[in-house]
């Protein structure tokens, strides 16, 4: 699989160099390797930790991206990215994959697989994004920032995405997904798609607004699978910089969708529609960073509220209990392209115990 990826990437670069007039084609990537000591009392989503020490290649990826000037204020662009595991020699899972067109003064339209308006701003406040210590992996952000699919996952498939130009620092994002479940579902005569839990044809969508100006970044977003009134979520987040210090915070309001994701409801018979009967699994977290030369130190703390799960009945197996999480981590930059990092994160569940991770890694 890795050979196929490399050959495909090289072919696209060569094709771009030979055949695309006025085009900019780049081979790019990120390689990350870490040694992670994990200790778990729960094996809960999102952590899925065990009591072990392992080497991992977290979100390592290679890809090709490019653009072409079409004239008259228009340009075309594309991106094809694959995740790769350089520790175990595997990979090949597709990440962002899309084509699109940009119009001066209007914004850009993207078609394919890309981040939702809910996921996109989350990385901006996470200094350890795409490492084993990232906020979405240690209980500081919800699972709506993770995964790939059509039911509220962070990276949406079958997607049309619009990004507006910036007006005085304010920009808008909207996504719409053409749900493919109905087309792939075989139903007996006389049974409609709405009668089967695993079959539905609602089209998920997300909306977002962002502001970037001076030392402030702020965003708000909303996501819905349109399955019913319990298949939604919203978030508000901000980051403010003061010389070498930054402070940030995020609040995610559960309207059923976070409960379903946190309970792995997406893959269960009750939750394939990405909704839940209860909406209590709200998230919030605050944190800060301090930069000293080429070094950065970070501290974060957050909480998830309890929820009665996908059936809305308390004291059942799918209940989501309250948890608190904190993270202490740092990195050193050898250059803009190469860094080493280390840190510890702890998620403490009310009844089930703790999940812990200590990570030491390198990124190029």
CSV table of C-alpha atoms in Angstrom, one decimal:
chain,number,residue,atom,x,y,z
A,1,UNK,CA,0.0,0.0,0.0
A,2,UNK,CA,2.8,2.5,0.9
A,3,UNK,CA,4.5,1.8,-2.5
A,4,UNK,CA,1.2,2.6,-4.3
A,5,UNK,CA,0.9,5.8,-2.3
A,6,UNK,CA,4.4,6.9,-3.2
A,7,UNK,CA,4.0,6.0,-6.9
A,8,UNK,CA,0.6,7.8,-7.0
A,9,UNK,CA,2.1,10.9,-5.4
A,10,UNK,CA,5.1,10.9,-7.7
A,11,UNK,CA,2.8,10.5,-10.7
A,12,UNK,CA,0.7,13.4,-9.7
A,13,UNK,CA,3.7,15.7,-9.1
A,14,UNK,CA,5.2,14.7,-12.5
A,15,UNK,CA,1.8,15.2,-14.2
A,16,UNK,CA,1.5,18.6,-12.6
A,17,UNK,CA,5.0,19.6,-13.7
A,18,UNK,CA,4.5,18.5,-17.3
A,19,UNK,CA,0.8,19.3,-17.9
A,20,UNK,CA,-0.6,22.1,-15.8
A,21,UNK,CA,0.2,25.5,-17.1
A,22,UNK,CA,0.7,28.2,-14.4
A,23,UNK,CA,0.2,25.4,-11.8
A,24,UNK,CA,1.7,25.0,-8.4
A,25,UNK,CA,2.0,21.4,-7.3
A,26,UNK,CA,3.6,20.3,-4.0
A,27,UNK,CA,4.5,17.1,-2.3
A,28,UNK,CA,4.1,17.6,1.4
A,29,UNK,CA,3.7,15.6,4.6
A,30,UNK,CA,4.2,15.2,8.4
A,31,UNK,CA,6.0,12.3,10.1
A,32,UNK,CA,5.4,11.8,13.8
A,33,UNK,CA,6.8,9.0,16.0
A,34,UNK,CA,6.3,8.7,19.7
A,35,UNK,CA,6.8,6.3,22.6
A,36,UNK,CA,3.7,6.2,24.7
A,37,UNK,CA,3.2,4.7,28.2
A,38,UNK,CA,-0.6,4.3,28.9
A,39,UNK,CA,-2.4,3.1,32.0
A,40,UNK,CA,-6.2,2.6,31.8
A,41,UNK,CA,-8.9,1.6,34.2
A,42,UNK,CA,-11.6,2.0,31.6
A,43,UNK,CA,-10.7,1.4,27.9
A,44,UNK,CA,-13.2,4.2,27.2
A,45,UNK,CA,-13.8,6.1,24.1
A,46,UNK,CA,-12.0,8.4,23.1
A,47,UNK,CA,-8.9,7.1,24.8
A,48,UNK,CA,-9.0,3.4,24.3
A,49,UNK,CA,-5.8,3.0,26.4
A,50,UNK,CA,-4.3,-0.2,27.8
A,51,UNK,CA,-1.7,-0.8,30.4
A,52,UNK,CA,1.3,-0.9,28.0
A,53,UNK,CA,4.3,0.9,26.4
A,54,UNK,CA,4.2,1.2,22.7
A,55,UNK,CA,5.6,3.1,19.8
A,56,UNK,CA,3.1,4.9,17.6
A,57,UNK,CA,3.0,7.0,14.4
A,58,UNK,CA,0.2,9.4,15.2
A,59,UNK,CA,-1.4,11.0,12.2
A,60,UNK,CA,1.7,10.8,10.0
A,61,UNK,CA,0.6,11.6,6.5
A,62,UNK,CA,1.9,12.3,3.0
A,63,UNK,CA,0.0,14.1,0.2
A,64,UNK,CA,0.0,16.1,-2.9
A,65,UNK,CA,-1.7,19.5,-3.3
A,66,UNK,CA,-1.8,22.2,-5.9
A,67,UNK,CA,-3.5,25.0,-7.7
A,68,UNK,CA,-3.9,26.4,-11.2
A,69,UNK,CA,-4.7,30.0,-12.2
A,70,UNK,CA,-7.7,29.8,-14.6
A,71,UNK,CA,-7.8,33.5,-15.3
A,72,UNK,CA,-10.5,36.1,-14.7
A,73,UNK,CA,-10.1,35.9,-11.0
A,74,UNK,CA,-10.6,32.1,-10.9
A,75,UNK,CA,-8.3,29.3,-9.8
A,76,UNK,CA,-8.6,25.6,-9.3
A,77,UNK,CA,-7.1,23.6,-6.5
A,78,UNK,CA,-6.8,20.0,-5.2
A,79,UNK,CA,-5.5,18.0,-2.3
A,80,UNK,CA,-4.9,14.2,-2.0
A,81,UNK,CA,-3.6,13.1,1.4
A,82,UNK,CA,-3.0,9.6,2.9
A,83,UNK,CA,-2.3,8.6,6.5
A,84,UNK,CA,0.7,6.4,6.8
A,85,UNK,CA,2.1,4.3,9.7
A,86,UNK,CA,5.9,4.4,9.6
A,87,UNK,CA,6.2,2.4,12.8
A,88,UNK,CA,4.3,-0.7,11.7
A,89,UNK,CA,4.8,-0.3,8.0
A,90,UNK,CA,1.1,0.2,7.3
A,91,UNK,CA,-1.3,3.0,6.3
A,92,UNK,CA,-3.1,4.0,3.2
A,93,UNK,CA,-6.1,5.5,4.9
A,94,UNK,CA,-7.4,8.6,3.0
A,95,UNK,CA,-7.6,11.9,4.8
A,96,UNK,CA,-8.4,15.2,3.1
A,97,UNK,CA,-9.2,14.5,-0.6
A,98,UNK,CA,-10.9,17.1,-2.7
A,99,UNK,CA,-11.0,19.4,-5.7
A,100,UNK,CA,-12.3,22.9,-5.8
A,101,UNK,CA,-12.5,26.3,-7.4
A,102,UNK,CA,-11.8,29.7,-5.9
A,103,UNK,CA,-13.3,33.0,-7.0
A,104,UNK,CA,-11.7,36.3,-6.1
A,105,UNK,CA,-14.0,38.3,-3.9
A,106,UNK,CA,-16.5,35.4,-3.5
A,107,UNK,CA,-14.6,32.6,-1.7
A,108,UNK,CA,-14.0,29.0,-2.6
A,109,UNK,CA,-16.1,25.8,-3.1
A,110,UNK,CA,-14.6,22.4,-2.2
A,111,UNK,CA,-15.9,19.0,-3.3
A,112,UNK,CA,-14.9,15.7,-1.7
A,113,UNK,CA,-13.7,14.8,1.8
A,114,UNK,CA,-12.8,17.6,4.1
A,115,UNK,CA,-13.2,19.0,7.7
A,116,UNK,CA,-16.6,20.1,8.9
A,117,UNK,CA,-17.1,23.7,10.0
A,118,UNK,CA,-17.3,22.2,13.5
A,119,UNK,CA,-13.8,20.6,13.4
A,120,UNK,CA,-11.8,23.2,11.5
A,121,UNK,CA,-11.3,25.8,14.3
A,122,UNK,CA,-10.5,23.2,17.0
A,123,UNK,CA,-6.9,22.8,15.9
A,124,UNK,CA,-6.2,26.5,16.2
A,125,UNK,CA,-6.3,26.4,20.0
A,126,UNK,CA,-4.5,23.0,20.4
A,127,UNK,CA,-0.7,23.3,20.6
A,128,UNK,CA,-0.4,19.5,20.4
A,129,UNK,CA,-2.8,18.9,17.5
A,130,UNK,CA,-2.0,15.6,15.6
A,131,UNK,CA,0.0,14.1,18.4
A,132,UNK,CA,-1.0,11.4,21.0
A,133,UNK,CA,-1.6,14.4,23.4
A,134,UNK,CA,-4.0,16.2,21.2
A,135,UNK,CA,-7.1,17.7,23.0
A,136,UNK,CA,-9.6,15.5,21.2
A,137,UNK,CA,-7.8,12.3,22.3
A,138,UNK,CA,-7.4,13.2,26.0
A,139,UNK,CA,-10.9,14.4,26.9
A,140,UNK,CA,-10.4,18.2,26.3
A,141,UNK,CA,-12.5,18.2,23.1
A,142,UNK,CA,-15.4,16.0,22.0
A,143,UNK,CA,-15.3,13.2,19.4
A,144,UNK,CA,-16.9,15.5,16.9
A,145,UNK,CA,-13.4,16.7,16.2
A,146,UNK,CA,-12.3,13.2,15.2
A,147,UNK,CA,-13.1,10.4,12.6
A,148,UNK,CA,-14.3,10.4,9.1
A,149,UNK,CA,-17.8,9.8,7.7
A,150,UNK,CA,-21.3,11.1,7.2
A,151,UNK,CA,-22.8,11.3,10.7
A,152,UNK,CA,-21.1,14.2,12.4
A,153,UNK,CA,-17.5,13.0,12.3
A,154,UNK,CA,-14.8,15.7,12.1
A,155,UNK,CA,-13.9,14.9,8.5
A,156,UNK,CA,-16.9,14.7,6.3
A,157,UNK,CA,-17.3,12.6,3.2
A,158,UNK,CA,-19.5,13.3,0.2
A,159,UNK,CA,-19.1,16.9,1.1
A,160,UNK,CA,-19.7,20.3,-0.5
A,161,UNK,CA,-17.9,23.0,1.5
A,162,UNK,CA,-17.9,26.8,1.1
A,163,UNK,CA,-15.4,29.2,2.6
A,164,UNK,CA,-16.0,32.9,2.4
A,165,UNK,CA,-13.4,35.6,2.0
A,166,UNK,CA,-12.4,37.5,5.1
A,167,UNK,CA,-14.3,40.8,5.7
A,168,UNK,CA,-12.5,42.8,8.4
A,169,UNK,CA,-11.3,39.6,9.9
A,170,UNK,CA,-14.6,37.8,9.8
A,171,UNK,CA,-15.1,34.7,7.6
A,172,UNK,CA,-17.9,32.1,7.2
A,173,UNK,CA,-17.8,28.3,6.5
A,174,UNK,CA,-20.6,26.0,5.5
A,175,UNK,CA,-20.6,22.3,4.7
A,176,UNK,CA,-23.3,20.0,3.3
A,177,UNK,CA,-23.0,16.2,2.9
A,178,UNK,CA,-24.9,14.1,0.4
A,179,UNK,CA,-25.7,11.1,2.6
A,180,UNK,CA,-25.1,7.8,0.7
A,181,UNK,CA,-26.7,5.4,3.2
A,182,UNK,CA,-30.0,5.2,1.4
A,183,UNK,CA,-28.4,4.4,-1.9
A,184,UNK,CA,-26.5,1.5,-0.4
A,185,UNK,CA,-29.3,0.0,1.7
A,186,UNK,CA,-31.2,-3.1,0.4
A,187,UNK,CA,-34.7,-3.1,1.8
A,188,UNK,CA,-37.5,-5.7,1.5
A,189,UNK,CA,-40.6,-4.9,-0.5
A,190,UNK,CA,-42.9,-2.5,1.4
A,191,UNK,CA,-40.3,-1.3,3.8
A,192,UNK,CA,-39.1,2.3,3.6
A,193,UNK,CA,-35.7,3.7,4.6
A,194,UNK,CA,-37.2,5.5,7.6
A,195,UNK,CA,-38.3,2.2,9.1
A,196,UNK,CA,-34.7,0.8,9.4
A,197,UNK,CA,-32.4,2.2,12.1
A,198,UNK,CA,-29.3,1.7,9.9
A,199,UNK,CA,-30.8,3.3,6.8
A,200,UNK,CA,-31.5,7.0,6.5
A,201,UNK,CA,-31.1,9.7,3.9
A,202,UNK,CA,-30.8,12.9,5.8
A,203,UNK,CA,-27.9,15.2,4.7
A,204,UNK,CA,-25.7,16.4,7.5
A,205,UNK,CA,-24.6,20.1,7.5
A,206,UNK,CA,-22.4,22.4,9.5
A,207,UNK,CA,-22.1,26.2,9.8
A,208,UNK,CA,-19.3,28.3,11.3
A,209,UNK,CA,-18.1,31.9,11.8
A,210,UNK,CA,-14.5,32.9,12.6
A,211,UNK,CA,-12.8,36.1,13.6
A,212,UNK,CA,-9.0,36.7,13.3
A,213,UNK,CA,-7.7,40.1,14.2
A,214,UNK,CA,-4.8,41.4,16.3
A,215,UNK,CA,-4.1,39.0,19.1
A,216,UNK,CA,-7.6,37.4,19.1
A,217,UNK,CA,-9.0,34.3,17.3
A,218,UNK,CA,-12.6,33.4,18.0
A,219,UNK,CA,-15.1,31.0,16.4
A,220,UNK,CA,-18.6,29.6,16.8
A,221,UNK,CA,-20.0,26.6,14.9
A,222,UNK,CA,-23.0,24.3,14.7
A,223,UNK,CA,-23.5,20.8,13.3
A,224,UNK,CA,-26.5,18.7,12.6
A,225,UNK,CA,-27.1,15.3,11.0
A,226,UNK,CA,-30.8,16.3,10.4
A,227,UNK,CA,-31.9,12.9,11.7
A,228,UNK,CA,-34.1,14.5,14.4
A,229,UNK,CA,-33.9,17.2,17.1
A,230,UNK,CA,-31.4,15.1,19.1
A,231,UNK,CA,-28.7,15.0,16.5
A,232,UNK,CA,-27.0,18.4,16.9
A,233,UNK,CA,-24.2,20.2,18.7
A,234,UNK,CA,-22.7,23.7,18.9
A,235,UNK,CA,-19.4,25.1,20.1
A,236,UNK,CA,-17.8,28.5,21.0
A,237,UNK,CA,-14.0,28.9,21.3
A,238,UNK,CA,-11.4,31.6,21.5
A,239,UNK,CA,-7.6,32.1,21.8
A,240,UNK,CA,-5.9,35.3,22.9
A,241,UNK,CA,-2.1,36.0,22.7
A,242,UNK,CA,-0.2,38.3,25.0
A,243,UNK,CA,3.5,38.5,24.1
A,244,UNK,CA,4.8,35.0,25.0
A,245,UNK,CA,1.6,33.9,26.7
A,246,UNK,CA,-1.6,32.6,25.1
A,247,UNK,CA,-4.9,31.7,26.8
A,248,UNK,CA,-7.7,29.7,25.2
A,249,UNK,CA,-11.0,28.1,26.0
A,250,UNK,CA,-13.7,26.0,24.3
A,251,UNK,CA,-17.3,25.1,25.2
A,252,UNK,CA,-19.3,22.4,23.3
A,253,UNK,CA,-23.0,22.2,23.9
A,254,UNK,CA,-24.5,18.7,23.4
A,255,UNK,CA,-27.8,18.4,21.6
A,256,UNK,CA,-27.7,14.7,21.4
A,257,UNK,CA,-24.9,14.3,18.8
A,258,UNK,CA,-22.0,14.5,21.3
A,259,UNK,CA,-23.7,11.8,23.5
A,260,UNK,CA,-24.0,9.5,20.5
A,261,UNK,CA,-20.4,10.0,19.5
A,262,UNK,CA,-19.0,9.7,23.1
A,263,UNK,CA,-20.9,6.4,23.5
A,264,UNK,CA,-19.7,5.1,20.2
A,265,UNK,CA,-23.3,5.3,19.2
A,266,UNK,CA,-22.4,5.9,15.6
A,267,UNK,CA,-21.4,2.2,15.3
A,268,UNK,CA,-24.2,0.8,17.4
A,269,UNK,CA,-27.7,-0.3,16.3
A,270,UNK,CA,-29.3,2.5,18.4
A,271,UNK,CA,-26.9,5.2,17.2
A,272,UNK,CA,-26.3,4.7,13.5
A,273,UNK,CA,-28.5,7.8,13.0
A,274,UNK,CA,-26.0,9.8,15.1
A,275,UNK,CA,-28.6,10.9,17.6
A,276,UNK,CA,-29.3,10.2,21.3
A,277,UNK,CA,-32.2,10.5,23.7
A,278,UNK,CA,-30.3,12.6,26.1
A,279,UNK,CA,-28.2,15.8,25.6
A,280,UNK,CA,-26.1,16.2,28.7
A,281,UNK,CA,-22.6,15.5,27.5
A,282,UNK,CA,-21.3,19.1,27.4
A,283,UNK,CA,-17.6,19.7,27.2
A,284,UNK,CA,-15.5,22.7,28.3
A,285,UNK,CA,-11.8,23.3,28.7
A,286,UNK,CA,-9.4,26.1,29.3
A,287,UNK,CA,-5.6,26.3,28.9
A,288,UNK,CA,-2.6,28.4,28.3
A,289,UNK,CA,0.9,28.3,26.7
A,290,UNK,CA,4.1,30.1,27.5
A,291,UNK,CA,6.9,30.3,24.9
A,292,UNK,CA,10.6,30.6,25.9
A,293,UNK,CA,12.8,30.9,22.8
A,294,UNK,CA,12.3,27.7,20.8
A,295,UNK,CA,10.4,26.0,23.7
A,296,UNK,CA,6.7,26.0,24.5
A,297,UNK,CA,5.0,24.8,27.7
A,298,UNK,CA,1.3,24.1,27.9
A,299,UNK,CA,-1.3,23.4,30.6
A,300,UNK,CA,-5.0,22.5,30.0
A,301,UNK,CA,-7.9,21.5,32.2
A,302,UNK,CA,-11.4,20.5,31.2
A,303,UNK,CA,-14.6,18.6,32.0
A,304,UNK,CA,-17.3,16.6,30.4
A,305,UNK,CA,-20.8,16.5,31.9
A,306,UNK,CA,-22.8,13.3,32.4
A,307,UNK,CA,-25.5,12.1,30.1
A,308,UNK,CA,-28.1,9.3,30.1
A,309,UNK,CA,-26.9,7.9,26.8
A,310,UNK,CA,-28.5,6.9,23.5
A,311,UNK,CA,-31.7,5.6,25.2
A,312,UNK,CA,-32.2,8.5,27.6
A,313,UNK,CA,-32.6,6.1,30.6
A,314,UNK,CA,-30.2,6.6,33.6
A,315,UNK,CA,-28.2,3.8,35.1
A,316,UNK,CA,-28.0,1.9,31.8
A,317,UNK,CA,-25.0,0.5,30.1
A,318,UNK,CA,-24.8,3.4,27.6
A,319,UNK,CA,-24.7,6.1,30.3
A,320,UNK,CA,-21.9,8.7,29.9
A,321,UNK,CA,-20.4,9.6,33.2
A,322,UNK,CA,-18.9,12.9,34.2
A,323,UNK,CA,-15.1,13.2,33.7
A,324,UNK,CA,-12.3,15.7,34.2
A,325,UNK,CA,-9.1,15.9,32.1
A,326,UNK,CA,-5.9,17.8,32.4
A,327,UNK,CA,-2.7,17.9,30.3
A,328,UNK,CA,0.8,19.2,31.0
A,329,UNK,CA,3.1,19.1,27.9
A,330,UNK,CA,5.9,20.9,26.1
A,331,UNK,CA,8.0,20.9,23.0
A,332,UNK,CA,11.3,22.1,21.6
A,333,UNK,CA,11.7,23.3,18.1
A,334,UNK,CA,15.1,22.4,16.4
A,335,UNK,CA,13.7,24.2,13.4
A,336,UNK,CA,10.4,25.2,11.8
A,337,UNK,CA,10.1,21.7,10.4
A,338,UNK,CA,11.5,19.5,13.3
A,339,UNK,CA,10.6,19.3,16.9
A,340,UNK,CA,10.5,17.0,19.9
A,341,UNK,CA,7.7,16.9,22.5
A,342,UNK,CA,6.8,15.3,25.8
A,343,UNK,CA,3.8,15.4,28.1
A,344,UNK,CA,1.3,13.8,30.4
A,345,UNK,CA,-2.5,13.7,30.2
A,346,UNK,CA,-5.0,12.3,32.7
A,347,UNK,CA,-8.8,11.7,32.3
A,348,UNK,CA,-10.6,10.8,35.6
A,349,UNK,CA,-14.1,9.3,35.3
A,350,UNK,CA,-16.4,9.5,38.3
A,351,UNK,CA,-17.0,5.8,38.7
A,352,UNK,CA,-14.7,3.9,36.4
A,353,UNK,CA,-11.2,5.3,37.3
A,354,UNK,CA,-8.6,7.0,35.2
A,355,UNK,CA,-7.0,6.9,31.8
A,356,UNK,CA,-3.4,8.2,31.7
A,357,UNK,CA,-0.8,8.7,29.0
A,358,UNK,CA,2.9,9.8,29.0
A,359,UNK,CA,4.2,10.6,25.5
A,360,UNK,CA,7.7,11.3,24.2
A,361,UNK,CA,7.9,12.0,20.5
A,362,UNK,CA,9.4,13.6,17.5
A,363,UNK,CA,7.8,15.3,14.5
A,364,UNK,CA,9.3,16.3,11.1
